[in-house]
Coordinates of C-alpha atoms and ligand atoms in Angstrom, one line a residue:
Chain G
M1 CA 0.0 0.0 0.0
H2 CA 1.1 3.6 -0.6
P3 CA 1.9 5.3 2.7
T4 CA 0.1 8.6 2.9
F5 CA 1.3 11.3 5.3
S6 CA -2.1 12.5 6.3
V7 CA -2.9 9.0 7.7
I8 CA 0.6 8.6 9.2
F9 CA 0.1 11.9 11.1
L10 CA -3.5 11.2 12.0
T11 CA -2.7 7.8 13.6
T12 CA 0.5 8.8 15.4
L13 CA -0.8 12.1 16.6
I14 CA -4.1 10.9 18.0
G15 CA -2.3 7.8 19.4
A16 CA 0.1 10.1 21.4
G17 CA -2.9 12.3 22.4
Q18 CA -4.9 9.4 23.7
G19 CA -1.8 8.1 25.5
L20 CA -1.1 11.4 27.2
F21 CA -4.7 11.6 28.3
L22 CA -4.5 8.1 29.7
A23 CA -1.3 9.0 31.5
M24 CA -3.0 12.0 33.1
V25 CA -5.9 9.9 34.4
T26 CA -3.5 7.2 35.6
G27 CA -1.5 9.8 37.4
Q28 CA -4.7 11.1 39.1
L29 CA -5.8 7.6 40.1
Y30 CA -2.4 6.9 41.7
A31 CA -2.6 10.2 43.5
I32 CA -6.0 9.3 44.8
A33 CA -4.7 6.0 46.0
R34 CA -1.8 8.0 47.6
F35 CA 0.9 6.1 45.7
L36 CA 1.9 9.4 44.3
P37 CA 2.0 12.9 45.6
A38 CA -1.2 14.8 44.6
Q39 CA -0.7 17.2 41.7
T40 CA -2.2 20.6 41.1
D41 CA -5.3 20.8 39.0
Q42 CA -3.3 22.9 36.6
F43 CA -1.0 20.0 35.9
Y44 CA -3.8 17.8 34.6
A45 CA -5.5 20.7 32.8
I46 CA -2.4 21.6 30.8
G47 CA -1.7 17.9 30.1
S48 CA -5.2 17.5 28.8
L49 CA -4.8 20.7 26.7
V50 CA -1.6 19.2 25.1
A51 CA -3.5 16.0 24.4
L52 CA -6.4 17.9 22.9
V53 CA -4.0 19.8 20.6
L54 CA -2.6 16.5 19.4
L55 CA -6.0 15.1 18.8
V56 CA -7.1 18.2 16.9
T57 CA -3.9 18.3 14.8
G58 CA -4.5 14.6 14.0
L59 CA -8.0 15.4 12.9
L60 CA -6.9 18.2 10.7
A61 CA -4.2 16.0 9.1
S62 CA -6.9 13.4 8.3
F63 CA -8.9 15.9 6.3
F64 CA -6.0 16.0 3.8
H65 CA -6.8 12.4 3.1
L66 CA -10.3 13.1 1.9
G67 CA -11.3 14.2 -1.5
H68 CA -14.3 16.1 -0.1
P69 CA -13.5 17.2 3.4
E70 CA -16.6 19.5 3.4
R71 CA -18.8 16.4 3.3
A72 CA -16.9 14.6 6.1
W73 CA -19.9 14.9 8.4
R74 CA -21.6 12.3 6.2
A75 CA -19.0 9.7 7.4
A76 CA -20.8 9.3 10.7
T77 CA -23.8 7.6 9.1
K78 CA -22.7 4.0 8.6
W79 CA -21.4 3.2 12.1
R80 CA -23.3 -0.1 12.1
T81 CA -21.0 -1.6 9.5
S82 CA -17.9 0.7 9.0
W83 CA -15.0 1.0 11.4
L84 CA -14.1 4.3 9.6
S85 CA -17.5 5.6 10.5
R86 CA -17.1 4.5 14.1
E87 CA -13.8 6.3 14.3
V88 CA -15.4 9.4 13.0
I89 CA -17.9 9.3 15.8
V90 CA -15.6 8.3 18.6
L91 CA -12.8 10.8 17.9
P92 CA -15.0 13.9 18.6
I93 CA -16.3 12.1 21.7
V94 CA -12.7 11.6 23.0
M95 CA -11.9 15.2 22.1
F96 CA -14.9 16.4 24.1
L97 CA -14.1 14.3 27.1
V98 CA -10.4 15.3 27.1
F99 CA -11.5 18.9 26.9
A100 CA -14.1 18.4 29.7
Y101 CA -11.6 16.6 31.9
G102 CA -9.1 19.4 31.5
A103 CA -11.7 22.1 32.0
A104 CA -13.1 20.4 35.1
H105 CA -9.6 20.5 36.5
W106 CA -9.0 24.0 35.4
L107 CA -12.2 25.2 37.0
G108 CA -11.5 23.2 40.1
L109 CA -14.7 21.1 39.9
T110 CA -13.3 18.7 42.5
M111 CA -16.2 18.8 44.9
P112 CA -17.0 15.1 45.7
L113 CA -20.3 14.2 44.0
F114 CA -20.7 11.0 45.8
R115 CA -18.7 8.5 47.7
V116 CA -17.9 4.9 46.8
G117 CA -17.1 2.7 49.9
E118 CA -15.3 4.3 52.8
S119 CA -12.7 6.5 51.2
L120 CA -13.2 7.0 47.4
Q121 CA -14.6 10.5 46.8
V122 CA -15.9 10.6 43.3
D123 CA -15.7 14.1 41.7
A124 CA -16.4 15.4 38.2
T125 CA -12.8 15.0 37.1
L126 CA -12.7 11.4 38.1
L127 CA -16.0 10.6 36.3
L128 CA -14.8 12.4 33.1
G129 CA -11.5 10.7 33.4
L130 CA -13.2 7.3 33.5
F131 CA -15.4 8.0 30.5
G132 CA -12.5 9.5 28.6
T133 CA -10.4 6.4 29.3
I134 CA -13.2 4.1 28.0
A135 CA -13.6 6.4 24.9
S136 CA -9.8 6.4 24.3
F137 CA -9.6 2.6 24.4
A138 CA -12.6 2.5 22.0
L139 CA -10.8 5.0 19.7
F140 CA -7.7 2.9 19.6
V141 CA -9.8 -0.1 18.6
C142 CA -11.7 1.8 16.0
T143 CA -8.6 3.3 14.4
A144 CA -6.8 0.0 14.4
M145 CA -9.8 -1.9 13.0
I146 CA -10.0 0.4 10.0
Y147 CA -6.8 -1.4 8.9
G148 CA -7.2 -4.7 10.8
G149 CA -10.8 -5.1 9.4
V150 CA -9.7 -5.2 5.8
R151 CA -9.5 -9.0 5.3
F152 CA -7.9 -8.6 1.8
I153 CA -4.8 -7.0 3.2
Q154 CA -3.6 -10.1 5.1
E155 CA -0.6 -8.3 6.7
W156 CA -3.2 -6.1 8.6
H157 CA -5.9 -8.6 9.2
T158 CA -4.8 -9.7 12.6
P159 CA -5.5 -8.7 16.3
L160 CA -1.8 -7.7 16.4
T161 CA -2.8 -4.6 14.4
V162 CA -5.0 -3.5 17.3
T163 CA -2.4 -4.3 20.0
N164 CA 0.3 -2.4 18.0
F165 CA -1.8 0.7 17.8
L166 CA -2.8 0.5 21.4
F167 CA 0.6 -0.1 23.0
L168 CA 2.6 2.1 20.7
G169 CA 0.1 5.0 21.1
A170 CA 0.0 4.6 24.8
A171 CA 3.8 4.3 25.0
S172 CA 4.3 7.6 23.2
G173 CA 1.6 9.3 25.3
F174 CA 3.3 8.2 28.6
M175 CA 6.6 9.2 27.1
L176 CA 5.1 12.6 26.4
A177 CA 3.8 12.7 30.0
A178 CA 7.3 12.0 31.2
A179 CA 8.7 14.7 28.9
Y180 CA 6.0 17.2 30.2
S181 CA 6.8 16.4 33.8
A182 CA 10.5 16.7 33.2
Y183 CA 9.9 20.1 31.4
I184 CA 8.1 21.5 34.5
S185 CA 10.5 19.7 36.9
N186 CA 7.7 17.6 38.3
P187 CA 8.8 14.5 40.3
L188 CA 6.3 12.3 38.3
V189 CA 9.0 11.8 35.6
T190 CA 10.0 8.5 37.0
F191 CA 6.5 7.3 37.3
F192 CA 5.5 8.2 33.8
G193 CA 8.9 7.1 32.5
T194 CA 8.5 3.6 34.1
W195 CA 5.1 3.2 32.5
A196 CA 6.4 4.4 29.2
V197 CA 9.2 1.8 29.3
I198 CA 6.8 -0.9 30.2
L199 CA 4.4 0.1 27.4
T200 CA 7.3 0.4 24.9
L201 CA 8.4 -3.1 25.8
T202 CA 4.9 -4.5 25.4
G203 CA 4.7 -2.6 22.0
L204 CA 8.0 -4.2 21.1
A205 CA 6.7 -7.7 21.8
S206 CA 3.5 -7.0 19.8
R207 CA 5.2 -5.3 16.8
S208 CA 7.9 -8.0 16.7
A209 CA 5.2 -10.7 16.7
H210 CA 3.5 -8.9 13.9
L211 CA 6.7 -8.7 11.8
V212 CA 7.4 -12.4 12.4
R213 CA 3.9 -13.3 11.4
N214 CA 4.0 -11.2 8.2
A215 CA 7.4 -12.7 7.2
Q216 CA 5.7 -16.1 7.0
M217 CA 2.6 -14.8 5.2
K218 CA 1.0 -17.2 2.7
Y219 CA -1.2 -15.2 0.3
K220 CA -4.7 -16.5 -0.4
S221 CA -4.8 -15.0 -3.9
T222 CA -2.5 -15.8 -6.8
V223 CA -2.4 -14.7 -10.4
Q224 CA -4.0 -18.0 -11.2
T225 CA -7.1 -17.3 -9.0
A226 CA -7.1 -13.6 -10.2
I227 CA -7.7 -14.5 -13.8
G228 CA -8.8 -18.0 -13.4
V229 CA -6.3 -19.8 -15.6
R230 CA -4.7 -23.0 -14.3
H231 CA -1.0 -22.7 -15.3
T232 CA 2.1 -22.3 -13.3
V233 CA 3.6 -19.7 -15.6
I234 CA 1.5 -16.6 -16.1
A235 CA 3.1 -13.3 -17.0
Q236 CA 1.3 -10.0 -17.4
K237 CA 2.0 -8.2 -20.6
A238 CA -0.4 -5.2 -20.4
Q239 CA -2.5 -3.7 -17.6
G240 CA -4.7 -1.5 -19.8
A241 CA -2.8 1.7 -19.1
T242 CA 0.7 2.9 -19.8
G243 CA 0.9 5.9 -17.6
G244 CA -0.3 4.2 -14.4
S245 CA -3.7 4.5 -12.8
F246 CA -5.3 5.0 -9.4
N247 CA -4.6 1.3 -8.9
T248 CA -0.8 1.7 -9.3
R249 CA -0.7 4.9 -7.3
E250 CA -2.8 3.8 -4.3
F251 CA -1.7 0.3 -3.8
F252 CA 2.1 0.3 -4.6
H253 CA 4.7 2.1 -2.4
G254 CA 7.0 2.4 -5.4
Q255 CA 10.1 2.1 -3.2
K256 CA 13.1 -0.1 -3.5
Q257 CA 13.2 -3.2 -1.2
T258 CA 16.3 -1.7 0.5
T259 CA 14.4 1.4 1.4
I260 CA 11.7 -0.7 3.0
E261 CA 14.2 -2.7 5.0
T262 CA 16.1 0.5 6.1
V263 CA 12.9 2.1 7.3
R264 CA 12.0 -1.0 9.2
L265 CA 15.4 -1.1 10.9
L266 CA 15.1 2.6 11.6
F267 CA 11.8 2.3 13.4
M268 CA 12.9 -0.7 15.4
V269 CA 15.8 1.3 16.7
L270 CA 14.1 4.7 17.1
V271 CA 10.9 3.4 18.8
F272 CA 12.2 0.9 21.2
P273 CA 15.9 0.8 22.4
I274 CA 16.8 4.5 22.2
P275 CA 13.8 6.0 24.1
I276 CA 14.2 3.2 26.8
L277 CA 17.9 4.0 27.2
L278 CA 17.2 7.7 27.3
I279 CA 14.6 7.3 30.0
G280 CA 17.0 5.1 31.9
A281 CA 19.8 7.7 31.5
A282 CA 17.3 10.4 32.6
Y283 CA 16.5 8.4 35.7
I284 CA 20.2 8.2 36.7
T285 CA 21.2 11.7 35.8
S286 CA 17.8 13.4 36.7
S287 CA 18.1 15.2 33.4
P288 CA 15.2 17.4 32.4
T289 CA 15.9 17.2 28.7
L290 CA 16.5 13.5 28.1
P291 CA 12.8 12.5 28.5
I292 CA 11.8 15.2 26.0
L293 CA 14.4 13.8 23.6
A294 CA 13.1 10.3 24.2
F295 CA 9.6 11.4 23.3
V296 CA 10.7 13.2 20.1
I297 CA 12.9 10.3 18.9
Q298 CA 10.1 7.8 19.6
Y299 CA 7.6 9.9 17.8
V300 CA 9.8 10.2 14.7
G301 CA 10.3 6.4 15.0
L302 CA 6.5 5.9 15.2
M303 CA 6.0 7.8 11.9
A304 CA 8.6 5.5 10.3
E305 CA 6.7 2.6 11.9
R306 CA 3.4 3.7 10.4
W307 CA 5.1 4.2 7.0
S308 CA 6.4 0.7 7.2
F309 CA 3.0 -0.6 8.3
F310 CA 1.6 0.7 5.0
A311 CA 4.6 -0.3 2.8
E312 CA 4.6 -3.9 4.0
A313 CA 1.0 -4.5 3.2
K314 CA 0.3 -6.2 -0.1
H315 CA -3.1 -5.9 -1.7
P316 CA -4.5 -8.7 -3.9
Q317 CA -5.4 -6.2 -6.6
N318 CA -1.7 -5.8 -7.2
L319 CA -1.8 -9.2 -9.0
Y320 CA -3.6 -7.3 -11.8
Y321 CA -0.9 -4.6 -12.0
Q322 CA 2.3 -6.6 -12.2
S323 CA 3.8 -5.0 -15.3
V324 CA 3.0 -2.0 -17.6
A325 CA 3.8 -3.3 -21.0
Chain M
M1 CA -34.4 -11.4 -7.2
T2 CA -32.7 -9.9 -10.2
Q3 CA -28.9 -9.8 -10.4
L4 CA -27.7 -8.1 -13.6
A5 CA -24.2 -9.0 -14.6
L6 CA -21.8 -9.5 -17.5
V7 CA -20.4 -12.8 -18.7
I8 CA -17.1 -12.4 -20.6
D9 CA -15.9 -15.1 -23.0
L10 CA -12.1 -15.2 -22.8
N11 CA -12.2 -17.7 -25.7
V12 CA -13.6 -14.9 -27.9
C13 CA -12.0 -11.7 -26.6
V14 CA -9.4 -10.5 -29.1
G15 CA -8.1 -7.7 -26.9
C16 CA -9.3 -4.9 -29.2
H17 CA -10.2 -2.5 -26.4
A18 CA -13.5 -1.5 -28.1
C19 CA -15.3 -2.0 -24.9
V20 CA -12.9 0.2 -23.0
T21 CA -13.3 3.1 -25.5
S22 CA -17.0 2.8 -25.8
C23 CA -17.4 2.6 -22.0
K24 CA -15.3 5.7 -21.6
E25 CA -17.2 7.5 -24.3
W26 CA -20.6 6.7 -22.8
N27 CA -19.7 7.3 -19.2
T28 CA -17.7 10.5 -19.7
S29 CA -20.6 12.1 -21.5
G30 CA -23.4 11.4 -19.1
W31 CA -25.1 13.3 -16.4
A32 CA -22.6 12.2 -13.7
G33 CA -19.9 14.4 -15.3
P34 CA -16.7 13.4 -17.0
L35 CA -14.3 10.5 -16.2
A36 CA -11.3 12.8 -15.9
D37 CA -7.9 12.2 -17.5
Q38 CA -4.6 13.7 -16.7
N39 CA -2.0 14.4 -19.5
P40 CA -4.3 12.7 -22.0
Y41 CA -2.0 13.7 -24.9
D42 CA 1.3 13.7 -23.1
G43 CA 4.0 11.3 -22.2
S44 CA 2.4 9.7 -19.2
P45 CA -1.4 9.7 -19.8
T46 CA -3.5 8.5 -16.9
G47 CA -7.2 8.7 -16.2
T48 CA -10.3 7.2 -14.8
F49 CA -11.8 4.1 -16.5
F50 CA -14.6 1.7 -15.5
N51 CA -13.2 -1.0 -17.6
R52 CA -9.7 -2.1 -18.6
V53 CA -8.5 -4.8 -20.9
Q54 CA -5.3 -6.5 -19.6
T55 CA -3.2 -9.0 -21.3
F56 CA -1.5 -12.1 -19.8
E57 CA 0.8 -14.6 -21.4
V58 CA 0.3 -18.1 -20.2
G59 CA 3.1 -20.7 -20.5
K60 CA 6.6 -20.6 -21.7
F61 CA 7.7 -19.9 -25.3
P62 CA 7.0 -21.5 -27.7
R63 CA 4.1 -23.1 -25.9
T64 CA 2.4 -19.9 -24.9
E65 CA -1.1 -18.5 -25.1
T66 CA -2.2 -14.9 -24.9
V67 CA -5.2 -14.2 -22.7
H68 CA -6.9 -10.9 -23.1
F69 CA -8.7 -10.1 -19.9
P70 CA -11.3 -7.4 -19.6
K71 CA -11.7 -6.3 -16.0
S72 CA -14.4 -4.1 -14.4
C73 CA -16.5 -4.2 -11.3
L74 CA -17.9 -7.6 -10.8
H75 CA -21.1 -6.4 -9.0
C76 CA -20.4 -9.0 -6.2
E77 CA -23.4 -10.5 -4.5
E78 CA -21.6 -10.1 -1.2
P79 CA -19.8 -6.8 -2.0
P80 CA -17.1 -6.2 0.6
C81 CA -16.8 -2.6 -0.6
V82 CA -20.3 -1.6 0.5
P83 CA -20.3 -2.1 4.3
V84 CA -17.0 -0.3 4.8
C85 CA -18.2 2.9 3.2
P86 CA -18.6 5.3 6.1
T87 CA -21.1 7.6 4.3
G88 CA -23.4 5.1 2.6
A89 CA -22.3 6.5 -0.8
S90 CA -21.5 2.9 -1.9
Y91 CA -24.6 0.8 -2.1
K92 CA -26.1 -2.3 -3.9
R93 CA -29.3 -1.6 -5.6
P94 CA -31.9 -4.0 -4.2
D95 CA -33.9 -4.2 -7.5
N96 CA -31.2 -5.3 -9.8
G97 CA -28.1 -6.0 -7.7
I98 CA -25.9 -3.4 -9.3
V99 CA -23.3 -1.9 -7.0
L100 CA -23.2 1.9 -7.3
V101 CA -21.5 5.0 -5.8
D102 CA -23.6 8.1 -5.1
Y103 CA -21.1 10.8 -6.2
D104 CA -22.9 13.4 -4.2
K105 CA -22.3 11.6 -1.0
C106 CA -18.8 10.2 -1.5
I107 CA -16.1 11.9 0.5
G108 CA -13.3 10.4 -1.4
C109 CA -11.8 8.5 1.5
K110 CA -10.8 5.6 -0.8
Y111 CA -11.7 3.1 1.9
C112 CA -13.9 1.1 -0.4
S113 CA -11.1 0.6 -2.9
W114 CA -9.0 -1.1 -0.2
A115 CA -11.9 -3.4 0.4
C116 CA -12.2 -4.6 -3.2
P117 CA -9.8 -7.4 -3.9
Y118 CA -10.1 -6.9 -7.7
G119 CA -9.0 -3.3 -8.0
A120 CA -12.3 -2.4 -9.7
R121 CA -12.7 1.0 -8.1
E122 CA -10.8 4.1 -9.3
L123 CA -10.8 7.5 -7.7
D124 CA -11.5 10.3 -10.1
E125 CA -8.6 12.7 -9.5
L126 CA -10.6 15.7 -10.8
Q127 CA -13.9 15.2 -9.0
Q128 CA -12.2 13.4 -6.0
V129 CA -15.0 10.8 -5.8
M130 CA -14.8 7.1 -6.2
K131 CA -15.9 5.7 -9.6
K132 CA -16.5 2.3 -10.9
C133 CA -18.6 0.4 -13.5
T134 CA -22.3 1.1 -13.2
L135 CA -23.3 -1.5 -15.9
C136 CA -24.4 1.7 -17.7
I137 CA -27.3 2.1 -15.2
D138 CA -28.5 5.2 -17.1
R139 CA -28.8 3.2 -20.3
I140 CA -30.3 -0.1 -19.1
T141 CA -33.0 1.7 -17.1
D142 CA -33.9 4.1 -19.8
A143 CA -37.3 3.0 -20.9
K144 CA -37.1 5.2 -24.0
L145 CA -34.5 3.0 -25.6
S146 CA -35.3 0.0 -27.6
D147 CA -34.6 -3.4 -26.1
R148 CA -31.6 -3.8 -28.3
D149 CA -30.1 -0.6 -27.0
R150 CA -30.8 -1.2 -23.3
K151 CA -27.5 -2.9 -22.7
P152 CA -24.2 -1.7 -21.3
S153 CA -22.1 0.2 -23.8
C154 CA -19.3 -2.3 -23.7
V155 CA -21.6 -5.2 -24.6
L156 CA -23.0 -3.3 -27.7
A157 CA -19.4 -2.3 -28.7
C158 CA -17.8 -5.7 -28.6
P159 CA -17.2 -6.7 -32.3
A160 CA -16.6 -10.4 -31.3
S161 CA -19.7 -10.6 -29.0
A162 CA -17.4 -11.7 -26.2
R163 CA -19.6 -9.9 -23.7
L164 CA -23.0 -11.1 -22.6
F165 CA -25.4 -9.2 -20.3
G166 CA -28.3 -10.4 -18.4
D167 CA -29.8 -11.7 -15.1
V168 CA -27.6 -14.4 -13.6
H169 CA -30.4 -15.3 -11.1
D170 CA -32.8 -16.3 -13.9
P171 CA -31.8 -19.9 -14.8
D172 CA -33.1 -19.5 -18.3
S173 CA -31.3 -16.3 -19.2
E174 CA -28.6 -16.3 -21.9
V175 CA -26.0 -15.6 -19.3
S176 CA -27.0 -18.3 -16.9
I177 CA -27.1 -20.8 -19.7
A178 CA -23.6 -19.7 -20.8
I179 CA -22.3 -20.0 -17.3
R180 CA -23.8 -23.4 -16.9
E181 CA -23.0 -25.0 -20.2
R182 CA -19.7 -23.3 -21.0
G183 CA -17.8 -23.6 -17.7
G184 CA -18.4 -20.0 -16.4
Y185 CA -16.3 -19.2 -13.4
Q186 CA -15.8 -16.4 -10.9
L187 CA -12.6 -14.5 -10.1
M188 CA -10.8 -15.0 -6.7
P189 CA -13.5 -17.4 -5.3
E190 CA -11.3 -17.7 -2.1
W191 CA -12.7 -14.4 -0.8
S192 CA -16.4 -15.5 -0.9
T193 CA -17.4 -12.2 -2.5
K194 CA -19.6 -14.1 -4.9
P195 CA -18.9 -12.0 -8.0
S196 CA -21.9 -11.8 -10.3
N197 CA -19.8 -11.3 -13.4
H198 CA -18.5 -14.6 -14.7
Y199 CA -15.8 -15.5 -17.2
L200 CA -16.0 -18.2 -19.8
P201 CA -12.7 -20.1 -20.1
R202 CA -10.4 -20.4 -23.0
R203 CA -11.1 -23.6 -24.9
K204 CA -8.9 -25.2 -27.5
T205 CA -10.6 -27.1 -30.3
V206 CA -8.8 -30.4 -30.1
M207 CA -10.1 -33.7 -31.5
H208 CA -9.4 -36.7 -29.3
I209 CA -9.1 -40.0 -31.2
G210 CA -8.5 -43.1 -29.2
Q211 CA -6.9 -46.3 -30.4
D212 CA -10.2 -48.1 -30.2
E213 CA -11.8 -45.6 -32.4
L214 CA -9.2 -46.3 -35.1
T215 CA -10.0 -50.1 -35.0
R216 CA -13.8 -49.7 -34.8
V217 CA -15.8 -52.6 -36.2
D218 CA -17.3 -50.3 -38.9
N219 CA -14.0 -48.7 -39.7
P220 CA -13.4 -49.5 -43.4
L221 CA -9.7 -49.2 -42.8
R222 CA -9.7 -52.0 -40.2
K223 CA -7.9 -55.1 -41.4
E224 CA -10.2 -58.2 -41.7
D225 CA -9.0 -61.2 -39.8
L226 CA -10.5 -64.6 -39.4
T227 CA -11.4 -66.0 -36.1
T228 CA -10.1 -69.5 -35.5
Y229 CA -12.6 -71.6 -33.6
T230 CA -11.6 -74.4 -31.3
G231 CA -14.9 -76.1 -30.8
E232 CA -16.6 -73.6 -28.4
E233 CA -20.2 -72.6 -28.7
T234 CA -20.7 -69.8 -31.3
L235 CA -23.7 -67.8 -32.5
D236 CA -24.3 -70.5 -35.1
D237 CA -25.1 -73.0 -32.4
V238 CA -27.9 -71.0 -30.8
A239 CA -31.2 -72.6 -31.4
W240 CA -33.7 -69.9 -32.4
Ligands
SF4_1 S1 -15.8 -6.1 -7.8 FE1 -15.0 -4.8 -6.2 S2 -16.1 -2.8 -6.4 FE2 -17.3 -4.4 -7.6 S3 -18.8 -5.1 -6.1 FE3 -17.1 -6.5 -6.0 S4 -15.8 -5.7 -4.3 FE4 -17.2 -4.1 -4.9
SF4_2 S1 -14.4 6.7 -1.3 FE1 -16.6 7.3 -1.3 S2 -17.7 5.4 -1.9 FE2 -15.6 4.8 -1.2 S3 -15.8 4.4 1.0 FE3 -15.2 6.5 0.9 S4 -17.1 7.7 0.9 FE4 -17.7 5.5 0.4

């Protein structure tokens, strides 16, 4: 498949945004349980604002993918059958809840609304955080299933697509939370950093399993089933166009195999070992800049990862477009 | 239920592209607007087509065979391109089974093209909406046309009559009979999309003559030989 930058930006930006929001809520939960020192409401509010900016930027990037962005509202109609439609519905819900969570903190709506058990005081921020968490997970699933649900693209048609999107997005969000805490010299760096490392390692396991799976892929369709001729030697001589077509532009990455392998190596290095080492180094040296660097490097790596995710996918329609003339 | 479809005879198609040009001509001139081209008269012409004729070479020289292969939307009975469309722009007409795109609703997200294993959908780069074969829906539903003309443009254009059009759900239709009696098959059956369009296979006209046929009793070339009897019962011994 041809990697499009609008979609690469969309999926990586909203992944980081959702992850950052999850990190904020996790931080709040730990603080309520008194595992962590309580933070100011401003800390959560600004964190949510950054998450919201990422989500909005991702949404804007996605418009560049559409031929008719002015009709995008129509995309919410077929949520019963289309994962794309579901994403279009869940994304604004997440954005609203992230906004509401941040706003509730900003306005200090922390009066307990009711009480669960002896000690848990439930306030508006906690409720919004809970709903936002559910919505964020739902958004991860919707985004990933847009790809994972296309059964013809066998490289994508696996639950590993969902786990990749989930863990990699969450990892970069927690990485950003660590960077944010480091930037404002907040002691939560270690907490978020540790979670970021755990999530990065889980992401590594999931993405590696995905790569191993795809390396052994057996394709369902062959040129024999494509044209229905039973012979071992079939060569295409013409595809009905000499200057290419939508089919050659959309479904082929047009890159050399060496480029594909370089990008794969690049993301395997940039997403996993380097950020983990940087977070480790930041822990030892208490450096305020290393977590920021870790986030930036991992984000660049994730863009390469998404590029590679597209480039490694082979569509069966390509069997009809093997050679020009 | 009616399911209109094409049946394409690969044994007859000579790869002349008459169906391609006539399809383009009809569908670029209709109410839905042009099928846009880019650089039509330049080095690298490209554009939107509903129908393409591709050519494959089967076998190794000198034992090769050329297969001309016209390809357009197969109007699948289980069209995977329809449920994925987020806007409902892609739909299957309940009355005749034709899969269509509503160009006024399509947002050009290209998702449906990912969900078609045959590469039958092409985005119009000018209008930025998804396009594909409509089986000339504006022609075949036009009651003002004579029965002869109420057929897709490609079918009427084919000089070799390699393209048949009709209802594949009616067992007595020309297309159903062709599929049944001439080995009609579907493309990529492994995806269970149940394409409505069928292809008729290449057939070589070969005469099979077995050894027994060369020495048939009534073969005048057969050498006469005399049976030697050794006392067993023969037809002559039967008492009538
Ligand atoms: S051939 Fe492709 S575009 Fe046509 S109905 Fe089947 S899946 Fe949809
Ligand atoms: S490109 Fe148009 S027809 Fe295809 S899925 Fe998107 S909105 Fe539907």
